[in-house]
Amino acid sequence: MSALPLASPAQQRTLRMAARALARAGLVHAYGHCSLRLDEGHFLVCAAKPMAMIGAADDGAVVPVEGPLPEGVLGEVRIHQQIYRRRADVGAIIRSMPPVAMSLSTSGCTPARRHGMGSYFASPIALWDDPQLIRTDAQAQGLAETLGAGNAIAMRGNGVVIAAADIERAVVLNWYLEDAARVELHVRSAGMAAQGKTLSEQEAALRATDAGRIFERMWDYLTHGDPEAGLAG
């Protein structure tokens, strides 16, 4: 059996920063995990502890895309395996617990594209209509297939999963999704859902831009003050 690849210090550090950013933004609590792809057959998942408690010495674990989870890796990391297995375009995955998106999902609802930050998602955002924890490969396969080619899926009463090209973008999209959920809840609470406007396909395609350091600026905002920000190596 070949040895698992090693993650670089920069990859380990970026993943730790991502985990702490998600915690500071209130998108995770005791539960949640994030990962980044190392190569076609392996990914790096953050340490199996509450993300806010991940310190500079807490390296993540290398996990194979195929095969059993290594000892000490959280059971729901099989979600990451199944998505990476199906999506060569995905370079990072986040399993998080954003509170507003969670609230909406309990009614079988996901955010509509009502404002700029919602433009980055499919309409409608996929829903995994099962409140149970993902404890089997069959469950993880079903979730990955429901996600399809999208970048986000809500799990009914059980958080969300984000898939993106890199970990920085995944963190930003996680924040965008929760903001879209905030707007959706406000509109529905005000009884304005029926008359409220949503972005057309053309409007969404034009607004969902990468220009102007859109993702970089939000990553900088979410990681500001992190103890490992700006470190090299």
Tab-separated table of C-alpha atoms in Angstrom:
chain	number	residue	atom	x	y	z
A	1	MET	CA	0.000	0.000	0.000
A	2	SER	CA	1.472	3.350	-1.049
A	3	ALA	CA	2.078	6.053	1.539
A	4	LEU	CA	-0.354	8.932	1.796
A	5	PRO	CA	0.894	12.244	0.364
A	6	LEU	CA	2.017	14.959	2.729
A	7	ALA	CA	0.215	18.274	2.922
A	8	SER	CA	2.461	21.317	2.732
A	9	PRO	CA	2.775	23.694	5.701
A	10	ALA	CA	0.945	26.326	3.642
A	11	GLN	CA	-1.967	23.974	2.975
A	12	GLN	CA	-2.203	23.029	6.638
A	13	ARG	CA	-2.103	26.670	7.699
A	14	THR	CA	-4.734	27.780	5.172
A	15	LEU	CA	-7.078	25.006	6.267
A	16	ARG	CA	-6.673	25.996	9.921
A	17	MET	CA	-7.388	29.624	9.039
A	18	ALA	CA	-10.491	28.562	7.114
A	19	ALA	CA	-11.761	26.564	10.073
A	20	ARG	CA	-11.292	29.452	12.483
A	21	ALA	CA	-12.860	31.927	10.042
A	22	LEU	CA	-15.985	29.785	9.829
A	23	ALA	CA	-16.161	29.685	13.623
A	24	ARG	CA	-15.693	33.442	14.040
A	25	ALA	CA	-18.454	34.067	11.498
A	26	GLY	CA	-20.847	31.858	13.447
A	27	LEU	CA	-21.153	29.341	10.620
A	28	VAL	CA	-19.973	26.396	12.747
A	29	HIS	CA	-19.921	25.590	16.447
A	30	ALA	CA	-18.944	22.287	18.071
A	31	TYR	CA	-19.804	20.553	14.792
A	32	GLY	CA	-18.520	21.041	11.261
A	33	HIS	CA	-15.430	20.348	9.201
A	34	CYS	CA	-13.642	21.557	6.089
A	35	SER	CA	-11.200	20.071	3.614
A	36	LEU	CA	-9.061	20.862	0.589
A	37	ARG	CA	-7.972	18.547	-2.207
A	38	LEU	CA	-4.308	17.525	-2.332
A	39	ASP	CA	-4.382	15.499	-5.552
A	40	GLU	CA	-6.762	13.322	-7.556
A	41	GLY	CA	-6.953	10.674	-4.862
A	42	HIS	CA	-6.443	12.492	-1.550
A	43	PHE	CA	-7.649	15.455	0.473
A	44	LEU	CA	-6.751	17.175	3.727
A	45	VAL	CA	-9.486	17.518	6.358
A	46	CYS	CA	-9.203	19.752	9.398
A	47	ALA	CA	-8.515	18.382	12.855
A	48	ALA	CA	-11.459	16.563	14.438
A	49	LYS	CA	-12.288	19.179	17.048
A	50	PRO	CA	-14.467	22.301	17.261
A	51	MET	CA	-13.138	24.668	14.607
A	52	ALA	CA	-12.747	27.618	16.985
A	53	MET	CA	-10.406	25.448	19.074
A	54	ILE	CA	-8.080	24.504	16.198
A	55	GLY	CA	-4.666	25.901	16.994
A	56	ALA	CA	-1.433	26.347	15.073
A	57	ALA	CA	-0.245	22.887	16.098
A	58	ASP	CA	-3.451	21.119	15.018
A	59	ASP	CA	-2.633	19.708	11.600
A	60	GLY	CA	-5.373	18.146	9.527
A	61	ALA	CA	-5.459	14.512	8.414
A	62	VAL	CA	-4.861	13.212	4.895
A	63	VAL	CA	-7.818	11.118	3.698
A	64	PRO	CA	-8.058	8.945	0.578
A	65	VAL	CA	-10.929	9.627	-1.814
A	66	GLU	CA	-11.415	5.873	-2.148
A	67	GLY	CA	-11.456	3.482	0.785
A	68	PRO	CA	-12.206	3.587	4.516
A	69	LEU	CA	-11.762	6.717	6.593
A	70	PRO	CA	-8.515	6.822	8.585
A	71	GLU	CA	-8.721	6.338	12.324
A	72	GLY	CA	-9.678	9.501	14.193
A	73	VAL	CA	-11.400	11.151	11.201
A	74	LEU	CA	-15.032	12.164	11.757
A	75	GLY	CA	-17.651	9.868	10.215
A	76	GLU	CA	-19.329	12.557	8.141
A	77	VAL	CA	-16.065	13.173	6.269
A	78	ARG	CA	-17.391	10.427	3.968
A	79	ILE	CA	-19.456	13.290	2.471
A	80	HIS	CA	-16.204	14.859	1.278
A	81	GLN	CA	-15.069	11.531	-0.181
A	82	GLN	CA	-18.195	11.093	-2.246
A	83	ILE	CA	-18.170	14.640	-3.620
A	84	TYR	CA	-14.469	14.592	-4.511
A	85	ARG	CA	-14.993	11.223	-6.161
A	86	ARG	CA	-17.653	12.646	-8.476
A	87	ARG	CA	-16.392	16.193	-9.032
A	88	ALA	CA	-12.926	16.793	-10.478
A	89	ASP	CA	-13.710	20.529	-10.401
A	90	VAL	CA	-14.065	20.601	-6.610
A	91	GLY	CA	-10.960	21.572	-4.652
A	92	ALA	CA	-12.519	22.241	-1.240
A	93	ILE	CA	-15.580	21.233	0.796
A	94	ILE	CA	-17.180	22.651	3.934
A	95	ARG	CA	-19.749	20.991	6.184
A	96	SER	CA	-21.172	23.771	8.343
A	97	MET	CA	-24.083	24.735	10.581
A	98	PRO	CA	-25.199	28.254	9.541
A	99	PRO	CA	-28.178	29.105	11.763
A	100	VAL	CA	-30.467	30.963	9.341
A	101	ALA	CA	-30.000	28.492	6.490
A	102	MET	CA	-30.691	25.764	9.060
A	103	SER	CA	-33.942	27.424	10.113
A	104	LEU	CA	-35.151	27.743	6.525
A	105	SER	CA	-34.282	24.148	5.744
A	106	THR	CA	-36.614	22.841	8.455
A	107	SER	CA	-39.543	23.993	6.320
A	108	GLY	CA	-38.026	22.473	3.180
A	109	CYS	CA	-36.955	25.926	1.997
A	110	THR	CA	-33.628	27.114	0.570
A	111	PRO	CA	-32.748	30.755	-0.233
A	112	ALA	CA	-33.914	32.231	-3.518
A	113	ARG	CA	-31.599	34.461	-5.558
A	114	ARG	CA	-32.836	37.780	-4.196
A	115	HIS	CA	-29.598	39.796	-3.909
A	116	GLY	CA	-26.037	39.875	-5.154
A	117	MET	CA	-24.592	37.307	-2.795
A	118	GLY	CA	-27.337	34.878	-3.678
A	119	SER	CA	-26.405	35.107	-7.359
A	120	TYR	CA	-23.552	32.625	-6.925
A	121	PHE	CA	-25.890	29.699	-6.308
A	122	ALA	CA	-28.244	27.552	-8.337
A	123	SER	CA	-31.936	28.341	-8.286
A	124	PRO	CA	-33.192	26.517	-6.357
A	125	ILE	CA	-30.352	25.488	-4.048
A	126	ALA	CA	-30.500	21.727	-3.591
A	127	LEU	CA	-32.108	20.263	-0.462
A	128	TRP	CA	-31.195	16.936	1.163
A	129	ASP	CA	-34.548	16.138	2.735
A	130	ASP	CA	-33.284	13.948	5.570
A	131	PRO	CA	-32.476	15.233	9.073
A	132	GLN	CA	-30.254	12.300	10.024
A	133	LEU	CA	-26.486	12.472	10.436
A	134	ILE	CA	-24.538	10.970	7.544
A	135	ARG	CA	-23.138	7.767	8.950
A	136	THR	CA	-23.027	5.448	5.921
A	137	ASP	CA	-21.474	5.561	2.478
A	138	ALA	CA	-24.944	5.105	0.952
A	139	GLN	CA	-26.182	8.284	2.663
A	140	ALA	CA	-23.106	10.220	1.545
A	141	GLN	CA	-23.554	8.969	-2.009
A	142	GLY	CA	-27.163	10.117	-2.010
A	143	LEU	CA	-26.223	13.565	-0.765
A	144	ALA	CA	-23.443	13.927	-3.362
A	145	GLU	CA	-25.804	12.888	-6.128
A	146	THR	CA	-28.431	15.370	-4.926
A	147	LEU	CA	-25.802	18.128	-4.935
A	148	GLY	CA	-24.997	17.231	-8.544
A	149	ALA	CA	-23.022	19.976	-10.274
A	150	GLY	CA	-24.049	22.640	-7.743
A	151	ASN	CA	-21.906	24.408	-5.166
A	152	ALA	CA	-24.280	24.203	-2.202
A	153	ILE	CA	-26.781	21.846	-0.632
A	154	ALA	CA	-28.903	22.396	2.459
A	155	MET	CA	-29.550	19.451	4.767
A	156	ARG	CA	-33.016	19.616	6.386
A	157	GLY	CA	-32.478	20.764	9.951
A	158	ASN	CA	-28.845	19.714	9.720
A	159	GLY	CA	-26.674	22.422	8.173
A	160	VAL	CA	-25.214	22.796	4.693
A	161	VAL	CA	-22.414	21.534	2.486
A	162	ILE	CA	-20.422	23.846	0.205
A	163	ALA	CA	-18.247	22.644	-2.694
A	164	ALA	CA	-15.874	25.025	-4.465
A	165	ALA	CA	-12.669	25.258	-6.480
A	166	ASP	CA	-10.537	26.182	-3.448
A	167	ILE	CA	-10.875	26.592	0.295
A	168	GLU	CA	-10.877	30.404	0.229
A	169	ARG	CA	-13.807	30.427	-2.207
A	170	ALA	CA	-15.627	27.754	-0.194
A	171	VAL	CA	-15.426	29.862	2.974
A	172	VAL	CA	-16.712	32.934	1.150
A	173	LEU	CA	-19.555	30.993	-0.478
A	174	ASN	CA	-20.536	29.639	2.928
A	175	TRP	CA	-20.854	33.217	4.187
A	176	TYR	CA	-22.748	34.247	1.031
A	177	LEU	CA	-25.222	31.391	1.470
A	178	GLU	CA	-25.990	32.369	5.039
A	179	ASP	CA	-26.494	35.993	3.934
A	180	ALA	CA	-28.873	34.817	1.214
A	181	ALA	CA	-30.739	32.840	3.878
A	182	ARG	CA	-30.913	35.962	6.071
A	183	VAL	CA	-32.497	37.956	3.247
A	184	GLU	CA	-34.889	35.118	2.431
A	185	LEU	CA	-36.050	34.853	6.028
A	186	HIS	CA	-36.563	38.614	6.305
A	187	VAL	CA	-38.603	38.732	3.099
A	188	ARG	CA	-40.758	35.792	4.164
A	189	SER	CA	-41.188	37.132	7.704
A	190	ALA	CA	-42.441	40.425	6.258
A	191	GLY	CA	-44.946	38.553	4.102
A	192	MET	CA	-43.340	39.887	0.924
A	193	ALA	CA	-42.183	36.622	-0.655
A	194	ALA	CA	-44.907	36.590	-3.304
A	195	GLN	CA	-44.244	40.110	-4.575
A	196	GLY	CA	-40.513	40.139	-3.896
A	197	LYS	CA	-38.250	40.036	-6.928
A	198	THR	CA	-35.604	37.404	-7.602
A	199	LEU	CA	-32.635	37.637	-9.948
A	200	SER	CA	-33.202	36.378	-13.466
A	201	GLU	CA	-30.721	33.953	-14.996
A	202	GLN	CA	-29.157	36.835	-16.915
A	203	GLU	CA	-28.972	39.077	-13.845
A	204	ALA	CA	-27.464	36.314	-11.741
A	205	ALA	CA	-24.870	35.386	-14.376
A	206	LEU	CA	-23.773	39.018	-14.670
A	207	ARG	CA	-23.689	39.635	-10.913
A	208	ALA	CA	-21.844	36.429	-9.927
A	209	THR	CA	-18.479	37.905	-10.822
A	210	ASP	CA	-14.923	37.148	-9.710
A	211	ALA	CA	-13.693	40.586	-10.772
A	212	GLY	CA	-12.500	43.244	-8.371
A	213	ARG	CA	-11.022	40.764	-5.885
A	214	ILE	CA	-14.552	39.907	-4.751
A	215	PHE	CA	-13.567	36.609	-3.142
A	216	GLU	CA	-10.169	37.783	-1.957
A	217	ARG	CA	-11.641	40.771	-0.112
A	218	MET	CA	-14.195	38.657	1.726
A	219	TRP	CA	-11.524	36.071	2.600
A	220	ASP	CA	-9.361	38.892	4.002
A	221	TYR	CA	-12.338	40.154	6.014
A	222	LEU	CA	-13.226	36.745	7.421
A	223	THR	CA	-9.619	35.876	8.353
A	224	HIS	CA	-8.676	39.317	9.704
A	225	GLY	CA	-6.843	39.001	12.994
A	226	ASP	CA	-6.190	35.296	12.622
A	227	PRO	CA	-2.971	34.355	14.461
A	228	GLU	CA	-1.561	32.658	11.349
A	229	ALA	CA	-2.579	35.274	8.802
A	230	GLY	CA	0.367	36.601	6.813
A	231	LEU	CA	2.745	33.840	7.832
A	232	ALA	CA	4.910	32.265	5.148
A	233	GLY	CA	5.997	28.694	4.592
